[in-house]
PDB file of C-alpha atoms in Angstrom:
ATOM      1  CA  UNK A 860      32.984 -62.822 -20.120  1.00 75.00           C
ATOM      2  CA  UNK A 861      35.391 -59.995 -19.403  1.00 86.00           C
ATOM      3  CA  UNK A 862      38.234 -62.474 -18.937  1.00 89.00           C
ATOM      4  CA  UNK A 863      37.286 -64.076 -22.258  1.00 91.00           C
ATOM      5  CA  UNK A 864      37.457 -60.704 -23.999  1.00 93.00           C
ATOM      6  CA  UNK A 865      40.680 -59.928 -22.200  1.00 92.00           C
ATOM      7  CA  UNK A 866      42.268 -63.135 -23.415  1.00 92.00           C
ATOM      8  CA  UNK A 867      40.966 -62.480 -26.926  1.00 93.00           C
ATOM      9  CA  UNK A 868      42.594 -59.074 -26.803  1.00 94.00           C
ATOM     10  CA  UNK A 869      45.859 -60.662 -25.720  1.00 92.00           C
ATOM     11  CA  UNK A 870      45.632 -63.070 -28.666  1.00 92.00           C
ATOM     12  CA  UNK A 871      45.008 -60.166 -31.018  1.00 94.00           C
ATOM     13  CA  UNK A 872      47.952 -58.175 -29.703  1.00 93.00           C
ATOM     14  CA  UNK A 873      50.163 -61.237 -29.980  1.00 90.00           C
ATOM     15  CA  UNK A 874      49.162 -61.870 -33.582  1.00 91.00           C
ATOM     16  CA  UNK A 875      49.806 -58.245 -34.529  1.00 91.00           C
ATOM     17  CA  UNK A 876      53.172 -58.154 -32.765  1.00 87.00           C
ATOM     18  CA  UNK A 877      54.295 -61.386 -34.377  1.00 85.00           C
ATOM     19  CA  UNK A 878      53.446 -59.902 -37.817  1.00 85.00           C
ATOM     20  CA  UNK A 879      50.671 -62.407 -38.458  1.00 88.00           C
ATOM     21  CA  UNK A 880      48.206 -59.656 -39.344  1.00 91.00           C
ATOM     22  CA  UNK A 881      50.666 -58.085 -41.775  1.00 87.00           C
ATOM     23  CA  UNK A 882      51.482 -61.402 -43.442  1.00 87.00           C
ATOM     24  CA  UNK A 883      47.840 -62.456 -43.659  1.00 90.00           C
ATOM     25  CA  UNK A 884      46.751 -59.177 -45.223  1.00 90.00           C
ATOM     26  CA  UNK A 885      49.644 -59.203 -47.644  1.00 87.00           C
ATOM     27  CA  UNK A 886      49.678 -62.802 -48.805  1.00 87.00           C
ATOM     28  CA  UNK A 887      45.963 -63.069 -49.279  1.00 91.00           C
ATOM     29  CA  UNK A 888      45.641 -59.810 -51.189  1.00 90.00           C
ATOM     30  CA  UNK A 889      48.485 -60.934 -53.468  1.00 88.00           C
ATOM     31  CA  UNK A 890      46.696 -64.259 -53.967  1.00 89.00           C
ATOM     32  CA  UNK A 891      43.533 -62.367 -54.827  1.00 90.00           C
ATOM     33  CA  UNK A 892      45.273 -60.282 -57.484  1.00 89.00           C
ATOM     34  CA  UNK A 893      47.208 -63.231 -58.901  1.00 87.00           C
ATOM     35  CA  UNK A 894      44.155 -65.363 -59.725  1.00 87.00           C
ATOM     36  CA  UNK A 895      42.658 -63.192 -62.476  1.00 88.00           C
ATOM     37  CA  UNK A 896      46.120 -61.944 -63.488  1.00 87.00           C
ATOM     38  CA  UNK A 897      47.390 -65.419 -64.394  1.00 86.00           C
ATOM     39  CA  UNK A 898      44.270 -66.106 -66.419  1.00 86.00           C
ATOM     40  CA  UNK A 899      44.441 -62.788 -68.237  1.00 84.00           C
ATOM     41  CA  UNK A 900      48.123 -62.967 -69.119  1.00 83.00           C
ATOM     42  CA  UNK A 901      48.402 -66.642 -70.129  1.00 82.00           C
ATOM     43  CA  UNK A 902      47.245 -66.232 -73.777  1.00 80.00           C
ATOM     44  CA  UNK A 903      49.619 -63.284 -74.286  1.00 79.00           C
ATOM     45  CA  UNK A 904      52.499 -65.192 -72.745  1.00 79.00           C
ATOM     46  CA  UNK A 905      51.836 -68.232 -74.905  1.00 78.00           C
ATOM     47  CA  UNK A 906      51.713 -66.065 -78.017  1.00 76.00           C
ATOM     48  CA  UNK A 907      55.014 -64.362 -77.172  1.00 76.00           C
ATOM     49  CA  UNK A 908      56.951 -67.478 -76.239  1.00 75.00           C
ATOM     50  CA  UNK A 909      55.810 -69.690 -79.076  1.00 73.00           C
ATOM     51  CA  UNK A 910      58.077 -69.741 -82.157  1.00 72.00           C
ATOM     52  CA  UNK A 911      56.991 -67.621 -85.100  1.00 70.00           C
ATOM     53  CA  UNK A 912      54.313 -69.132 -87.249  1.00 68.00           C
ATOM     54  CA  UNK A 913      52.881 -71.504 -84.647  1.00 69.00           C
ATOM     55  CA  UNK A 914      49.125 -71.465 -84.815  1.00 69.00           C
ATOM     56  CA  UNK A 915      47.531 -71.534 -81.415  1.00 68.00           C
ATOM     57  CA  UNK A 916      43.843 -71.948 -80.897  1.00 70.00           C
ATOM     58  CA  UNK A 917      43.442 -70.762 -77.359  1.00 71.00           C
ATOM     59  CA  UNK A 918      39.920 -69.932 -76.318  1.00 75.00           C
ATOM     60  CA  UNK A 919      39.547 -66.514 -74.749  1.00 78.00           C
ATOM     61  CA  UNK A 920      39.649 -66.719 -70.953  1.00 80.00           C
ATOM     62  CA  UNK A 921      36.314 -66.402 -69.221  1.00 82.00           C
ATOM     63  CA  UNK A 922      35.118 -65.705 -65.704  1.00 85.00           C
ATOM     64  CA  UNK A 923      35.086 -69.471 -65.078  1.00 85.00           C
ATOM     65  CA  UNK A 924      38.854 -69.652 -65.720  1.00 85.00           C
ATOM     66  CA  UNK A 925      39.452 -66.902 -63.206  1.00 87.00           C
ATOM     67  CA  UNK A 926      37.433 -68.731 -60.560  1.00 89.00           C
ATOM     68  CA  UNK A 927      39.167 -72.003 -61.391  1.00 87.00           C
ATOM     69  CA  UNK A 928      42.453 -70.284 -60.563  1.00 87.00           C
ATOM     70  CA  UNK A 929      40.906 -69.161 -57.286  1.00 89.00           C
ATOM     71  CA  UNK A 930      39.974 -72.744 -56.399  1.00 90.00           C
ATOM     72  CA  UNK A 931      43.423 -73.951 -57.366  1.00 88.00           C
ATOM     73  CA  UNK A 932      45.522 -71.314 -55.590  1.00 87.00           C
ATOM     74  CA  UNK A 933      43.483 -70.462 -52.532  1.00 89.00           C
ATOM     75  CA  UNK A 934      43.091 -73.966 -51.033  1.00 88.00           C
ATOM     76  CA  UNK A 935      46.670 -74.929 -51.896  1.00 86.00           C
ATOM     77  CA  UNK A 936      48.824 -71.880 -51.268  1.00 86.00           C
ATOM     78  CA  UNK A 937      46.437 -69.929 -49.070  1.00 89.00           C
ATOM     79  CA  UNK A 938      45.260 -72.684 -46.781  1.00 90.00           C
ATOM     80  CA  UNK A 939      48.773 -74.082 -46.463  1.00 88.00           C
ATOM     81  CA  UNK A 940      50.252 -70.726 -45.473  1.00 87.00           C
ATOM     82  CA  UNK A 941      47.384 -70.046 -43.098  1.00 91.00           C
ATOM     83  CA  UNK A 942      47.823 -73.387 -41.305  1.00 90.00           C
ATOM     84  CA  UNK A 943      51.582 -72.773 -41.169  1.00 86.00           C
ATOM     85  CA  UNK A 944      51.097 -69.307 -39.644  1.00 86.00           C
ATOM     86  CA  UNK A 945      48.607 -70.426 -37.012  1.00 88.00           C
ATOM     87  CA  UNK A 946      49.987 -73.876 -36.238  1.00 85.00           C
ATOM     88  CA  UNK A 947      51.935 -72.649 -33.218  1.00 83.00           C
ATOM     89  CA  UNK A 948      49.036 -71.006 -31.357  1.00 84.00           C
ATOM     90  CA  UNK A 949      48.926 -73.483 -28.488  1.00 86.00           C
ATOM     91  CA  UNK A 950      52.326 -75.124 -28.663  1.00 85.00           C
ATOM     92  CA  UNK A 951      54.253 -71.885 -28.173  1.00 84.00           C
ATOM     93  CA  UNK A 952      52.398 -71.167 -24.941  1.00 86.00           C
ATOM     94  CA  UNK A 953      52.681 -74.762 -23.747  1.00 86.00           C
ATOM     95  CA  UNK A 954      56.403 -74.919 -24.499  1.00 84.00           C
ATOM     96  CA  UNK A 955      57.168 -71.642 -22.752  1.00 84.00           C
ATOM     97  CA  UNK A 956      54.715 -72.204 -19.906  1.00 83.00           C
ATOM     98  CA  UNK A 957      53.231 -68.727 -20.248  1.00 85.00           C
ATOM     99  CA  UNK A 958      49.727 -70.027 -19.591  1.00 87.00           C
ATOM    100  CA  UNK A 959      50.516 -71.294 -16.083  1.00 88.00           C
ATOM    101  CA  UNK A 960      50.421 -67.842 -14.514  1.00 88.00           C
ATOM    102  CA  UNK A 961      47.125 -66.938 -16.112  1.00 87.00           C
ATOM    103  CA  UNK A 962      45.510 -70.258 -15.208  1.00 89.00           C
ATOM    104  CA  UNK A 963      46.589 -70.153 -11.569  1.00 89.00           C
ATOM    105  CA  UNK A 964      45.121 -66.644 -11.377  1.00 87.00           C
ATOM    106  CA  UNK A 965      41.728 -68.170 -12.158  1.00 86.00           C
ATOM    107  CA  UNK A 966      41.417 -68.003 -15.920  1.00 88.00           C
ATOM    108  CA  UNK A 967      39.138 -70.826 -17.068  1.00 89.00           C
ATOM    109  CA  UNK A 968      40.835 -73.377 -19.266  1.00 90.00           C
ATOM    110  CA  UNK A 969      37.999 -73.448 -21.776  1.00 91.00           C
ATOM    111  CA  UNK A 970      38.459 -69.698 -22.186  1.00 91.00           C
ATOM    112  CA  UNK A 971      41.949 -70.262 -23.567  1.00 91.00           C
ATOM    113  CA  UNK A 972      40.787 -72.682 -26.240  1.00 92.00           C
ATOM    114  CA  UNK A 973      37.637 -70.831 -27.278  1.00 93.00           C
ATOM    115  CA  UNK A 974      39.425 -67.479 -27.481  1.00 93.00           C
ATOM    116  CA  UNK A 975      42.194 -68.999 -29.584  1.00 93.00           C
ATOM    117  CA  UNK A 976      39.651 -70.655 -31.822  1.00 94.00           C
ATOM    118  CA  UNK A 977      37.768 -67.371 -32.172  1.00 94.00           C
ATOM    119  CA  UNK A 978      41.000 -65.629 -33.144  1.00 94.00           C
ATOM    120  CA  UNK A 979      41.835 -68.232 -35.791  1.00 94.00           C
ATOM    121  CA  UNK A 980      38.243 -68.030 -37.020  1.00 94.00           C
ATOM    122  CA  UNK A 981      38.534 -64.248 -37.353  1.00 94.00           C
ATOM    123  CA  UNK A 982      41.821 -64.479 -39.234  1.00 94.00           C
ATOM    124  CA  UNK A 983      40.555 -67.161 -41.601  1.00 95.00           C
ATOM    125  CA  UNK A 984      37.456 -65.054 -42.307  1.00 95.00           C
ATOM    126  CA  UNK A 985      39.628 -62.026 -42.947  1.00 94.00           C
ATOM    127  CA  UNK A 986      41.966 -63.946 -45.245  1.00 94.00           C
ATOM    128  CA  UNK A 987      39.126 -65.571 -47.127  1.00 94.00           C
ATOM    129  CA  UNK A 988      37.138 -62.363 -47.582  1.00 94.00           C
ATOM    130  CA  UNK A 989      40.225 -60.494 -48.762  1.00 93.00           C
ATOM    131  CA  UNK A 990      41.089 -63.008 -51.493  1.00 93.00           C
ATOM    132  CA  UNK A 991      37.468 -63.528 -52.449  1.00 93.00           C
ATOM    133  CA  UNK A 992      36.564 -59.844 -52.720  1.00 93.00           C
ATOM    134  CA  UNK A 993      39.682 -58.971 -54.734  1.00 92.00           C
ATOM    135  CA  UNK A 994      39.250 -61.897 -57.134  1.00 91.00           C
ATOM    136  CA  UNK A 995      35.546 -61.123 -57.410  1.00 91.00           C
ATOM    137  CA  UNK A 996      36.086 -57.470 -58.270  1.00 91.00           C
ATOM    138  CA  UNK A 997      38.752 -58.174 -60.906  1.00 89.00           C
ATOM    139  CA  UNK A 998      36.646 -60.934 -62.454  1.00 88.00           C
ATOM    140  CA  UNK A 999      33.576 -58.732 -62.527  1.00 88.00           C
ATOM    141  CA  UNK A1000      35.631 -55.949 -64.108  1.00 87.00           C
ATOM    142  CA  UNK A1001      37.157 -58.010 -66.923  1.00 86.00           C
ATOM    143  CA  UNK A1002      34.633 -60.723 -67.671  1.00 85.00           C
ATOM    144  CA  UNK A1003      30.944 -61.444 -67.738  1.00 84.00           C
ATOM    145  CA  UNK A1004      30.106 -63.240 -64.514  1.00 81.00           C
ATOM    146  CA  UNK A1005      26.591 -64.265 -65.473  1.00 81.00           C
ATOM    147  CA  UNK A1006      27.820 -67.633 -66.801  1.00 81.00           C
ATOM    148  CA  UNK A1007      29.152 -68.591 -63.389  1.00 83.00           C
ATOM    149  CA  UNK A1008      26.706 -70.270 -61.024  1.00 81.00           C
ATOM    150  CA  UNK A1009      26.701 -70.325 -57.233  1.00 83.00           C
ATOM    151  CA  UNK A1010      29.791 -68.134 -56.820  1.00 85.00           C
ATOM    152  CA  UNK A1011      29.175 -67.422 -53.150  1.00 87.00           C
ATOM    153  CA  UNK A1012      28.064 -70.918 -52.129  1.00 87.00           C
ATOM    154  CA  UNK A1013      30.997 -72.583 -53.868  1.00 88.00           C
ATOM    155  CA  UNK A1014      33.419 -70.253 -52.109  1.00 89.00           C
ATOM    156  CA  UNK A1015      31.618 -70.885 -48.813  1.00 90.00           C
ATOM    157  CA  UNK A1016      32.426 -74.596 -49.133  1.00 90.00           C
ATOM    158  CA  UNK A1017      36.157 -73.885 -49.292  1.00 92.00           C
ATOM    159  CA  UNK A1018      35.781 -71.521 -46.337  1.00 93.00           C
ATOM    160  CA  UNK A1019      34.157 -74.202 -44.180  1.00 93.00           C
ATOM    161  CA  UNK A1020      36.807 -76.746 -45.145  1.00 93.00           C
ATOM    162  CA  UNK A1021      39.526 -74.293 -44.102  1.00 93.00           C
ATOM    163  CA  UNK A1022      37.847 -73.850 -40.724  1.00 94.00           C
ATOM    164  CA  UNK A1023      37.722 -77.618 -40.278  1.00 94.00           C
ATOM    165  CA  UNK A1024      41.436 -77.939 -41.028  1.00 93.00           C
ATOM    166  CA  UNK A1025      42.255 -75.112 -38.626  1.00 94.00           C
ATOM    167  CA  UNK A1026      40.307 -76.824 -35.828  1.00 94.00           C
ATOM    168  CA  UNK A1027      42.115 -80.115 -36.485  1.00 94.00           C
ATOM    169  CA  UNK A1028      45.441 -78.254 -36.327  1.00 93.00           C
ATOM    170  CA  UNK A1029      44.427 -76.636 -33.037  1.00 93.00           C
ATOM    171  CA  UNK A1030      43.564 -80.047 -31.604  1.00 94.00           C
ATOM    172  CA  UNK A1031      46.823 -81.640 -32.733  1.00 93.00           C
ATOM    173  CA  UNK A1032      48.722 -78.622 -31.467  1.00 91.00           C
ATOM    174  CA  UNK A1033      47.160 -78.893 -28.018  1.00 91.00           C
ATOM    175  CA  UNK A1034      47.386 -82.671 -27.846  1.00 91.00           C
ATOM    176  CA  UNK A1035      51.044 -83.005 -28.841  1.00 89.00           C
ATOM    177  CA  UNK A1036      52.105 -79.593 -27.491  1.00 85.00           C
ATOM    178  CA  UNK A1037      54.448 -79.012 -30.415  1.00 84.00           C
ATOM    179  CA  UNK A1038      54.153 -77.131 -33.693  1.00 79.00           C
ATOM    180  CA  UNK A1039      55.074 -80.193 -35.716  1.00 85.00           C
ATOM    181  CA  UNK A1040      52.453 -82.288 -33.944  1.00 87.00           C
ATOM    182  CA  UNK A1041      49.693 -79.988 -35.123  1.00 87.00           C
ATOM    183  CA  UNK A1042      50.992 -79.896 -38.678  1.00 90.00           C
ATOM    184  CA  UNK A1043      51.468 -83.652 -38.747  1.00 92.00           C
ATOM    185  CA  UNK A1044      47.918 -84.310 -37.542  1.00 92.00           C
ATOM    186  CA  UNK A1045      46.562 -81.983 -40.230  1.00 92.00           C
ATOM    187  CA  UNK A1046      48.607 -83.606 -42.982  1.00 93.00           C
ATOM    188  CA  UNK A1047      47.549 -87.082 -41.825  1.00 94.00           C
ATOM    189  CA  UNK A1048      43.906 -85.980 -41.736  1.00 93.00           C
ATOM    190  CA  UNK A1049      44.087 -84.593 -45.289  1.00 92.00           C
ATOM    191  CA  UNK A1050      45.833 -87.722 -46.576  1.00 93.00           C
ATOM    192  CA  UNK A1051      43.172 -89.868 -44.897  1.00 93.00           C
ATOM    193  CA  UNK A1052      40.433 -87.846 -46.592  1.00 91.00           C
ATOM    194  CA  UNK A1053      42.164 -88.276 -49.963  1.00 91.00           C
ATOM    195  CA  UNK A1054      42.484 -92.037 -49.440  1.00 92.00           C
ATOM    196  CA  UNK A1055      38.791 -92.248 -48.577  1.00 91.00           C
ATOM    197  CA  UNK A1056      38.024 -90.208 -51.706  1.00 89.00           C
ATOM    198  CA  UNK A1057      39.492 -93.012 -53.855  1.00 89.00           C
ATOM    199  CA  UNK A1058      36.210 -94.854 -53.328  1.00 88.00           C
ATOM    200  CA  UNK A1059      33.632 -93.087 -55.484  1.00 85.00           C
ATOM    201  CA  UNK A1060      30.749 -93.827 -53.099  1.00 84.00           C
ATOM    202  CA  UNK A1061      32.385 -91.654 -50.440  1.00 83.00           C
ATOM    203  CA  UNK A1062      31.686 -88.560 -52.552  1.00 82.00           C
ATOM    204  CA  UNK A1063      28.257 -88.293 -50.974  1.00 84.00           C
ATOM    205  CA  UNK A1064      29.639 -87.597 -47.502  1.00 86.00           C
ATOM    206  CA  UNK A1065      33.419 -86.946 -47.651  1.00 87.00           C
ATOM    207  CA  UNK A1066      34.208 -83.419 -46.384  1.00 88.00           C
ATOM    208  CA  UNK A1067      36.968 -83.294 -49.015  1.00 88.00           C
ATOM    209  CA  UNK A1068      34.150 -82.706 -51.493  1.00 86.00           C
ATOM    210  CA  UNK A1069      34.003 -79.175 -50.095  1.00 86.00           C
ATOM    211  CA  UNK A1070      37.433 -78.680 -51.630  1.00 87.00           C
ATOM    212  CA  UNK A1071      37.130 -80.628 -54.889  1.00 86.00           C
ATOM    213  CA  UNK A1072      33.531 -79.976 -55.885  1.00 86.00           C
ATOM    214  CA  UNK A1073      33.315 -76.128 -55.996  1.00 85.00           C
ATOM    215  CA  UNK A1074      34.893 -75.832 -59.499  1.00 85.00           C
ATOM    216  CA  UNK A1075      32.190 -78.171 -60.767  1.00 85.00           C
ATOM    217  CA  UNK A1076      29.540 -76.239 -58.884  1.00 85.00           C
ATOM    218  CA  UNK A1077      30.415 -73.146 -60.896  1.00 84.00           C
ATOM    219  CA  UNK A1078      29.521 -74.842 -64.158  1.00 83.00           C
ATOM    220  CA  UNK A1079      26.445 -76.459 -62.638  1.00 81.00           C
ATOM    221  CA  UNK A1080      27.784 -80.030 -62.907  1.00 83.00           C
ATOM    222  CA  UNK A1081      27.341 -80.620 -59.181  1.00 81.00           C
ATOM    223  CA  UNK A1082      23.973 -79.818 -57.671  1.00 80.00           C
ATOM    224  CA  UNK A1083      23.826 -77.948 -54.395  1.00 81.00           C
ATOM    225  CA  UNK A1084      21.898 -80.752 -52.712  1.00 83.00           C
ATOM    226  CA  UNK A1085      24.874 -83.070 -53.112  1.00 83.00           C
ATOM    227  CA  UNK A1086      26.953 -80.774 -50.934  1.00 85.00           C
ATOM    228  CA  UNK A1087      24.587 -80.883 -47.972  1.00 87.00           C
ATOM    229  CA  UNK A1088      25.876 -84.066 -46.312  1.00 90.00           C
ATOM    230  CA  UNK A1089      29.602 -83.196 -46.662  1.00 90.00           C
ATOM    231  CA  UNK A1090      28.786 -79.759 -45.321  1.00 91.00           C
ATOM    232  CA  UNK A1091      26.948 -81.070 -42.254  1.00 92.00           C
ATOM    233  CA  UNK A1092      29.666 -83.663 -41.627  1.00 92.00           C
ATOM    234  CA  UNK A1093      32.384 -81.006 -41.857  1.00 93.00           C
ATOM    235  CA  UNK A1094      30.582 -78.757 -39.357  1.00 94.00           C
ATOM    236  CA  UNK A1095      29.946 -81.735 -37.057  1.00 95.00           C
ATOM    237  CA  UNK A1096      33.594 -82.840 -37.179  1.00 94.00           C
ATOM    238  CA  UNK A1097      34.649 -79.271 -36.497  1.00 95.00           C
ATOM    239  CA  UNK A1098      32.605 -79.156 -33.298  1.00 95.00           C
ATOM    240  CA  UNK A1099      33.795 -82.611 -32.231  1.00 95.00           C
ATOM    241  CA  UNK A1100      37.410 -81.512 -32.608  1.00 95.00           C
ATOM    242  CA  UNK A1101      36.746 -78.218 -30.821  1.00 95.00           C
ATOM    243  CA  UNK A1102      35.053 -79.991 -27.893  1.00 95.00           C
ATOM    244  CA  UNK A1103      37.819 -82.604 -27.922  1.00 94.00           C
ATOM    245  CA  UNK A1104      40.406 -79.839 -27.641  1.00 94.00           C
ATOM    246  CA  UNK A1105      38.558 -78.237 -24.722  1.00 94.00           C
ATOM    247  CA  UNK A1106      38.109 -81.537 -22.867  1.00 93.00           C
ATOM    248  CA  UNK A1107      41.692 -82.552 -23.455  1.00 93.00           C
ATOM    249  CA  UNK A1108      43.049 -79.206 -22.324  1.00 92.00           C
ATOM    250  CA  UNK A1109      40.883 -79.330 -19.168  1.00 91.00           C
ATOM    251  CA  UNK A1110      42.763 -82.431 -18.081  1.00 90.00           C
ATOM    252  CA  UNK A1111      46.177 -81.544 -19.454  1.00 86.00           C
ATOM    253  CA  UNK A1112      49.067 -81.190 -17.034  1.00 83.00           C
ATOM    254  CA  UNK A1113      50.999 -78.026 -17.708  1.00 77.00           C
TER     255      UNK A1113
ATOM    256  CA  UNK B 636      57.740 -51.112 -79.066  1.00 49.00           C
ATOM    257  CA  UNK B 637      54.300 -49.646 -79.339  1.00 57.00           C
ATOM    258  CA  UNK B 638      52.604 -52.979 -78.696  1.00 69.00           C
ATOM    259  CA  UNK B 639      54.688 -53.564 -75.584  1.00 73.00           C
ATOM    260  CA  UNK B 640      53.496 -50.280 -74.151  1.00 77.00           C
ATOM    261  CA  UNK B 641      49.906 -51.174 -74.956  1.00 78.00           C
ATOM    262  CA  UNK B 642      50.343 -54.470 -73.183  1.00 75.00           C
ATOM    263  CA  UNK B 643      51.786 -52.734 -70.147  1.00 77.00           C
ATOM    264  CA  UNK B 644      48.860 -50.337 -69.974  1.00 80.00           C
ATOM    265  CA  UNK B 645      46.416 -53.192 -70.373  1.00 77.00           C
ATOM    266  CA  UNK B 646      47.855 -55.018 -67.381  1.00 80.00           C
ATOM    267  CA  UNK B 647      48.408 -51.913 -65.261  1.00 81.00           C
ATOM    268  CA  UNK B 648      45.431 -52.629 -62.943  1.00 81.00           C
ATOM    269  CA  UNK B 649      47.180 -55.868 -61.953  1.00 82.00           C
ATOM    270  CA  UNK B 650      50.745 -54.645 -61.934  1.00 83.00           C
ATOM    271  CA  UNK B 651      50.327 -51.548 -59.762  1.00 86.00           C
ATOM    272  CA  UNK B 652      48.972 -53.313 -56.659  1.00 86.00           C
ATOM    273  CA  UNK B 653      51.411 -56.210 -57.056  1.00 86.00           C
ATOM    274  CA  UNK B 654      54.418 -53.915 -57.375  1.00 87.00           C
ATOM    275  CA  UNK B 655      53.260 -51.752 -54.466  1.00 88.00           C
ATOM    276  CA  UNK B 656      52.796 -54.788 -52.222  1.00 87.00           C
ATOM    277  CA  UNK B 657      56.090 -56.331 -53.270  1.00 87.00           C
ATOM    278  CA  UNK B 658      58.188 -53.174 -52.851  1.00 89.00           C
ATOM    279  CA  UNK B 659      56.436 -52.206 -49.621  1.00 88.00           C
ATOM    280  CA  UNK B 660      57.013 -55.628 -48.123  1.00 88.00           C
ATOM    281  CA  UNK B 661      60.652 -55.692 -49.235  1.00 88.00           C
ATOM    282  CA  UNK B 662      61.355 -52.290 -47.679  1.00 90.00           C
ATOM    283  CA  UNK B 663      59.533 -53.190 -44.453  1.00 89.00           C
ATOM    284  CA  UNK B 664      61.410 -56.483 -44.181  1.00 89.00           C
ATOM    285  CA  UNK B 665      64.791 -54.886 -44.868  1.00 90.00           C
ATOM    286  CA  UNK B 666      64.184 -52.331 -42.108  1.00 90.00           C
ATOM    287  CA  UNK B 667      63.141 -55.134 -39.773  1.00 88.00           C
ATOM    288  CA  UNK B 668      66.193 -57.250 -40.609  1.00 88.00           C
ATOM    289  CA  UNK B 669      68.551 -54.332 -39.963  1.00 88.00           C
ATOM    290  CA  UNK B 670      66.906 -53.111 -36.763  1.00 87.00           C
ATOM    291  CA  UNK B 671      66.532 -56.555 -35.158  1.00 84.00           C
ATOM    292  CA  UNK B 672      69.925 -58.207 -35.634  1.00 82.00           C
ATOM    293  CA  UNK B 673      68.978 -61.462 -33.884  1.00 82.00           C
ATOM    294  CA  UNK B 674      67.976 -64.432 -35.980  1.00 84.00           C
ATOM    295  CA  UNK B 675      67.078 -68.003 -35.212  1.00 82.00           C
ATOM    296  CA  UNK B 676      69.680 -69.000 -37.808  1.00 82.00           C
ATOM    297  CA  UNK B 677      71.703 -67.347 -40.545  1.00 82.00           C
ATOM    298  CA  UNK B 678      73.156 -63.856 -40.455  1.00 85.00           C
ATOM    299  CA  UNK B 679      72.192 -60.376 -41.546  1.00 87.00           C
ATOM    300  CA  UNK B 680      73.636 -60.528 -45.057  1.00 89.00           C
ATOM    301  CA  UNK B 681      71.886 -63.826 -45.750  1.00 90.00           C
ATOM    302  CA  UNK B 682      68.509 -62.514 -44.588  1.00 89.00           C
ATOM    303  CA  UNK B 683      68.907 -59.243 -46.503  1.00 90.00           C
ATOM    304  CA  UNK B 684      69.567 -61.190 -49.693  1.00 90.00           C
ATOM    305  CA  UNK B 685      66.624 -63.523 -49.082  1.00 88.00           C
ATOM    306  CA  UNK B 686      64.240 -60.698 -48.242  1.00 87.00           C
ATOM    307  CA  UNK B 687      65.285 -58.548 -51.189  1.00 87.00           C
ATOM    308  CA  UNK B 688      65.623 -61.083 -53.961  1.00 87.00           C
ATOM    309  CA  UNK B 689      63.052 -63.786 -53.272  1.00 85.00           C
ATOM    310  CA  UNK B 690      59.770 -62.079 -53.938  1.00 79.00           C
ATOM    311  CA  UNK B 691      56.961 -62.571 -51.416  1.00 80.00           C
ATOM    312  CA  UNK B 692      58.272 -65.954 -50.245  1.00 83.00           C
ATOM    313  CA  UNK B 693      61.503 -64.476 -48.856  1.00 86.00           C
ATOM    314  CA  UNK B 694      59.920 -62.073 -46.344  1.00 87.00           C
ATOM    315  CA  UNK B 695      57.407 -64.790 -45.478  1.00 84.00           C
ATOM    316  CA  UNK B 696      60.195 -67.216 -44.586  1.00 84.00           C
ATOM    317  CA  UNK B 697      61.950 -64.485 -42.620  1.00 86.00           C
ATOM    318  CA  UNK B 698      58.933 -63.573 -40.495  1.00 84.00           C
ATOM    319  CA  UNK B 699      57.880 -67.170 -39.885  1.00 80.00           C
ATOM    320  CA  UNK B 700      61.202 -68.908 -39.384  1.00 79.00           C
ATOM    321  CA  UNK B 701      64.112 -66.480 -39.291  1.00 80.00           C
ATOM    322  CA  UNK B 702      62.979 -63.698 -37.000  1.00 80.00           C
ATOM    323  CA  UNK B 703      64.524 -63.820 -33.531  1.00 74.00           C
ATOM    324  CA  UNK B 704      62.156 -64.427 -30.626  1.00 68.00           C
ATOM    325  CA  UNK B 705      63.416 -61.705 -28.345  1.00 58.00           C
ATOM    326  CA  UNK B 706      62.740 -58.971 -30.925  1.00 49.00           C
ATOM    327  CA  UNK B 707      66.314 -57.773 -30.586  1.00 45.00           C
ATOM    328  CA  UNK B 708      65.864 -56.375 -27.121  1.00 48.00           C
ATOM    329  CA  UNK B 709      68.756 -58.388 -25.670  1.00 43.00           C
ATOM    330  CA  UNK B 710      71.918 -56.314 -25.774  1.00 39.00           C
TER     331      UNK B 710
END
């Protein structure tokens, strides 16, 4: 256990020294502020840029619009930047061979993977909470949030999907031992999910629902029960990929 | 003019944190670029311009792709 904590501490120090903490804190707080800001300023912008005399019938923005921005920006910009930042976790060590010394000194191989996963998990939680709390506070300050349903559960779906993507990246990163390998695997996985989503029947189990359904959950169009199977499948896939990473790394030649 | 000022005050709760983050990041990145004159590609002037004039994305690119690995300790 102490070696696990020690390795976790090393991961933490590394992420701070390589400015990952700084970038995560910064980007995700900016994202959090931008969501309600865009919604609030759009009617004013439209009014100012339209030629004189144009009649615009824009409905006043509501809390739903602010959350829709959250579900548009956070999975696209936020998740993308997060995967980009943490896509080199394994490959950097494998390329430089820095793990060899630690492993020959008796560090268990599973420790490396689980500690790295725990670190990514912590960072994703931090990033998610930061954006969510900031968007939530601004939305609560400017608009009436009572019309929005299942705010926390809908956001939780996106959170779980992000974790799944991170685990897939970690697997690809370990398997191909290069930063591009991890990114490529993630992109292929997302494209595959989108292709599957072309068939409407797949909506009952496709984990991509965790990304596309939350905006509809807010208005109550999608019932919570419908999200149960995608949720369970996402968690299951996450564990399969995590175990796959551990098993693969156990046998990997360094 | 009066309406512009009203608008500014209305959006102040958004603008203050954004400006603080943006300026803080720009200053931090500029100091980093100057004190660690080793880059994976490009030169100091290029990175200073990127970091100063491309908001948010510039420093991000610098810290992910442009920052030298050895942290400038090779002399």
